[in-house]
GROMACS .gro file of C-alpha atoms in nm:
model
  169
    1UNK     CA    1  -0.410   2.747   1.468
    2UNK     CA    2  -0.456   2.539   1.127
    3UNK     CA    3  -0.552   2.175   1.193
    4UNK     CA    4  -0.482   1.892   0.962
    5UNK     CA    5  -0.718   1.624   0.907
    6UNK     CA    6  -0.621   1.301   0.795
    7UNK     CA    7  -0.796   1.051   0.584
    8UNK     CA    8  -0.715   0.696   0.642
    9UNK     CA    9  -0.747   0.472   0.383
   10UNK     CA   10  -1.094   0.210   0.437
   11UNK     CA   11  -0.944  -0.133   0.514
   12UNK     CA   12  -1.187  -0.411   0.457
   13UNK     CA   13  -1.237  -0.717   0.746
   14UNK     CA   14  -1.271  -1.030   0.561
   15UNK     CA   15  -1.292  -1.215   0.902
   16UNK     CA   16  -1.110  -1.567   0.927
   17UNK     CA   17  -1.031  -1.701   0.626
   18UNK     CA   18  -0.865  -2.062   0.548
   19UNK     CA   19  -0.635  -2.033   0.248
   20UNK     CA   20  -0.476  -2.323   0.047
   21UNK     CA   21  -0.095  -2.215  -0.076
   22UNK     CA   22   0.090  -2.305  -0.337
   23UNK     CA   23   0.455  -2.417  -0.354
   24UNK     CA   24   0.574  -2.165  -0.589
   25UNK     CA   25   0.547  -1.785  -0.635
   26UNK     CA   26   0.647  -1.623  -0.271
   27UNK     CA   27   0.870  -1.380  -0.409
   28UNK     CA   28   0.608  -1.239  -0.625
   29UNK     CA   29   0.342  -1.182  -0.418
   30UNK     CA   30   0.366  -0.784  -0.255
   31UNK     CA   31   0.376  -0.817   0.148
   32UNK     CA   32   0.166  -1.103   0.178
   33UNK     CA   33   0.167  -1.496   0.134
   34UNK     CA   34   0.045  -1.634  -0.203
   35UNK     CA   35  -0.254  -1.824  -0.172
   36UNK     CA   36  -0.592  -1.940  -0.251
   37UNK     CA   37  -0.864  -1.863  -0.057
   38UNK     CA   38  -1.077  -2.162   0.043
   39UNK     CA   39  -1.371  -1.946   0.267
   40UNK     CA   40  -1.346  -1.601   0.340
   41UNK     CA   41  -1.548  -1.386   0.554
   42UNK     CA   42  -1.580  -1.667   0.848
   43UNK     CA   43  -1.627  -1.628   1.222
   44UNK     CA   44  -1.361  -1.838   1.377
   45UNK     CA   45  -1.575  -2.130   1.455
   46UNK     CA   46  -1.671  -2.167   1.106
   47UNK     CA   47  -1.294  -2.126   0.975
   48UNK     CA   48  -1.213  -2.412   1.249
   49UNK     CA   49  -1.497  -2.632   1.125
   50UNK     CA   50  -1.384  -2.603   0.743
   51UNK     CA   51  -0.995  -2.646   0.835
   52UNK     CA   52  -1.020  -2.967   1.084
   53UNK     CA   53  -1.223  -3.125   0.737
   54UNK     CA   54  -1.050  -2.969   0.464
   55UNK     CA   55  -1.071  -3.134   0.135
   56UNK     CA   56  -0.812  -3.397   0.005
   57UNK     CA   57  -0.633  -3.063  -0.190
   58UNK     CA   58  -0.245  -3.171  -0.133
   59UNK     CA   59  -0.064  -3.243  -0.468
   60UNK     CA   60  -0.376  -3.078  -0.652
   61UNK     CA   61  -0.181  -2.926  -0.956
   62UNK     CA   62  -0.383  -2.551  -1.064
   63UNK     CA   63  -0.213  -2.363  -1.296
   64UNK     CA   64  -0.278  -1.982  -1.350
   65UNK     CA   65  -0.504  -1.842  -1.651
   66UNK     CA   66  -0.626  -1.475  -1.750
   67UNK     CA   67  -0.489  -1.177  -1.506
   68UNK     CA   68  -0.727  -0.940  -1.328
   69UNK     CA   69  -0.749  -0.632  -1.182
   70UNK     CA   70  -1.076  -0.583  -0.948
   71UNK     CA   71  -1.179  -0.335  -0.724
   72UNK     CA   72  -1.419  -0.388  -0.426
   73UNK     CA   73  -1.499  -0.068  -0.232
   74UNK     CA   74  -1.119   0.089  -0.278
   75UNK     CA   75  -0.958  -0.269  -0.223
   76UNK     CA   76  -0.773  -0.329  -0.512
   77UNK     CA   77  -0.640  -0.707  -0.587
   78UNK     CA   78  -0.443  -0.803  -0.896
   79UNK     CA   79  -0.489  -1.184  -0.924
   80UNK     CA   80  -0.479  -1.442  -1.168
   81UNK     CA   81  -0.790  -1.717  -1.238
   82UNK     CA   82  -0.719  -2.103  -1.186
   83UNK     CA   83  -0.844  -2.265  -1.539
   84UNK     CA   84  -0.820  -2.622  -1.450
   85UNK     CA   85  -1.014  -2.622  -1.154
   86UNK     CA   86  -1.354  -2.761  -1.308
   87UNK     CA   87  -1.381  -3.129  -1.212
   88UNK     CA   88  -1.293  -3.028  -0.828
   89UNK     CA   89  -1.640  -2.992  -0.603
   90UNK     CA   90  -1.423  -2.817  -0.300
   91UNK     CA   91  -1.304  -2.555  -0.534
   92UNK     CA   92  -1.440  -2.220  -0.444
   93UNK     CA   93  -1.627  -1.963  -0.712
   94UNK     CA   94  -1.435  -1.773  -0.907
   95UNK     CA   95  -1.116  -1.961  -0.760
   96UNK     CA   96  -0.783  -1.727  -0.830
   97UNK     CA   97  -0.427  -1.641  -0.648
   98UNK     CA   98  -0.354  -1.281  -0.566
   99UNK     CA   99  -0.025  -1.126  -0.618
  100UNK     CA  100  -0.100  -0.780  -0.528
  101UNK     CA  101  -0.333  -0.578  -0.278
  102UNK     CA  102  -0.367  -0.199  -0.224
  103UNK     CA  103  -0.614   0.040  -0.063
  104UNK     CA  104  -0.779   0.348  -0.216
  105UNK     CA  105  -0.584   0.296  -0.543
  106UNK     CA  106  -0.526   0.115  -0.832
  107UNK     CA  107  -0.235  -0.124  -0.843
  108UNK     CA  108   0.046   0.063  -1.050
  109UNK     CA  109   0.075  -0.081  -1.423
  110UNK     CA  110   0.432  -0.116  -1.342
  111UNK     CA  111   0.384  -0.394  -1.032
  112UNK     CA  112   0.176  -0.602  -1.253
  113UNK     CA  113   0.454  -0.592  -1.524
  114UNK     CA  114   0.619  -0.700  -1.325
  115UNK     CA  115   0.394  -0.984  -1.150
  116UNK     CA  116   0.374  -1.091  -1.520
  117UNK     CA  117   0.742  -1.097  -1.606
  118UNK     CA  118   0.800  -1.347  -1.312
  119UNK     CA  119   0.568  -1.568  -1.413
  120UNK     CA  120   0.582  -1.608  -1.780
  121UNK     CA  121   0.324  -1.618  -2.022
  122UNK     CA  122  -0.008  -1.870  -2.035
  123UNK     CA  123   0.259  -2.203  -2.118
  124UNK     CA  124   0.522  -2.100  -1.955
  125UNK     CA  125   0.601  -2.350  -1.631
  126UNK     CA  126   0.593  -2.062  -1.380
  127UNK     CA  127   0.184  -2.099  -1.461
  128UNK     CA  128   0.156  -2.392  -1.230
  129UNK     CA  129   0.177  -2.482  -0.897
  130UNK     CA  130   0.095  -2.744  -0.644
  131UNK     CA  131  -0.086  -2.730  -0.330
  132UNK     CA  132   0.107  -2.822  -0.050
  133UNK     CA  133  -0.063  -2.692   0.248
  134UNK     CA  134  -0.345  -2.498   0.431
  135UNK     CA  135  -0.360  -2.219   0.696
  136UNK     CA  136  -0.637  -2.036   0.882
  137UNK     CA  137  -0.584  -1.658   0.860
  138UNK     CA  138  -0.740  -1.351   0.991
  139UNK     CA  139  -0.757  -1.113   0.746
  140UNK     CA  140  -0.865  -0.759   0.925
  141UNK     CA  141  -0.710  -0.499   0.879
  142UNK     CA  142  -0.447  -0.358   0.652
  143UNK     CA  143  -0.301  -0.686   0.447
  144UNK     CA  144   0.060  -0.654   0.553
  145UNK     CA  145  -0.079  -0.746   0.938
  146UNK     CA  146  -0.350  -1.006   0.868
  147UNK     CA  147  -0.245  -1.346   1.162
  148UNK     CA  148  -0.194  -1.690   1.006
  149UNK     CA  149  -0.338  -1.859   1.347
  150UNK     CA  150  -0.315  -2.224   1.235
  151UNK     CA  151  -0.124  -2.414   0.952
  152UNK     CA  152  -0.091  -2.743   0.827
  153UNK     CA  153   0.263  -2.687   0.727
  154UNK     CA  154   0.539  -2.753   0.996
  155UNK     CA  155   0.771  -2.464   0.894
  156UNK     CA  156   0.489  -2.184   0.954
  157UNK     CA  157   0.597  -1.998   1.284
  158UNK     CA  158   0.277  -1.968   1.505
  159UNK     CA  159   0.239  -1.701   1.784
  160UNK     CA  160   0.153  -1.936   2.093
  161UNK     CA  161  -0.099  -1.673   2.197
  162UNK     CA  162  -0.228  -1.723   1.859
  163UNK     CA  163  -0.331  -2.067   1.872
  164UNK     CA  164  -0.443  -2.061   2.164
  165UNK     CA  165  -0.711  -1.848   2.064
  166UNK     CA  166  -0.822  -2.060   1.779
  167UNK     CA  167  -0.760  -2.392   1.956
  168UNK     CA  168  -0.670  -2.575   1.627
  169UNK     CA  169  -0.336  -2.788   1.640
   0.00000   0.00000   0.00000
């Protein structure tokens, strides 16, 4: 009898992570939530801590500059830098909004064609954005099933179970 062995693609844990979002581009994002992460990698005391004192971010305009493509052990990300982020102290390094995520391959020069087509070149008004609110997520996992346990924004539908296990509002 012939056995077949399969190999799974690695999934990196980035732990709890609190992510600022924008109140444009969900449509273009692939299977996951535009956003900008605030702190990654957190245990969920830490992500609690950061949320319940989050900066004053709301209304912050960014606007997107140069596209990249990055790979970090077989996680691929397609994202775009924020250029007009300089003057803000809370702003993360290197702060940038994904659009797409895959494992053990490199995005397809196709998806971010089309990730560019939506949003127009460097001028173009598709470039900015506004942040509007803030979430705590936890991002283990394959993307497509990372939680969004607590969010400042009233229309985000949180599992009760959920937030009880973060114990944030």
């Amino acid at each position: 009898m012939t056995s077949i062995t399969y190999i799974l693609p690695t999934m990196l844990n980035f732990g709890y992570c609190v992510w600022l979002h924008p109140d444009k581009w969900k449509g273009v994002a692939d299977g996951f939530e535009p956003h900008l992460s605030l702190a990654t990698n957190l245990t969920l005391e830490e992500a609690i801590k950061i949320y319940n004192n989050l900066p004053d971010f709301k209304d912050t305009r960014i606007h997107l500059g140069e596209g990249v493509l990055e790979n970090t052990m077989d996680f691929w990300a397609f994202y775009y830098r924020i250029d007009n982020c300089e003057s803000l102290d809370w702003m993360p390094h290197n702060p940038h909004v994904s659009f797409l995520y895959n494992y053990d391959k490199p995005v397809e020069n196709l998806q971010i064609q089309m990730v560019r087509g939506m949003l127009g070149s460097n001028r173009h008004p598709n470039r900015s954005a506004k942040l509007t609110h803030a979430s705590v997520v936890l991002c283990n996992g394959h993307y497509s099933s990372w939680k969004k346990i607590s969010s400042t924004n009233k229309k985000d539908v949180i599992k009760e179970s959920d937030k009880k296990k973060s114990q944030i509002g």
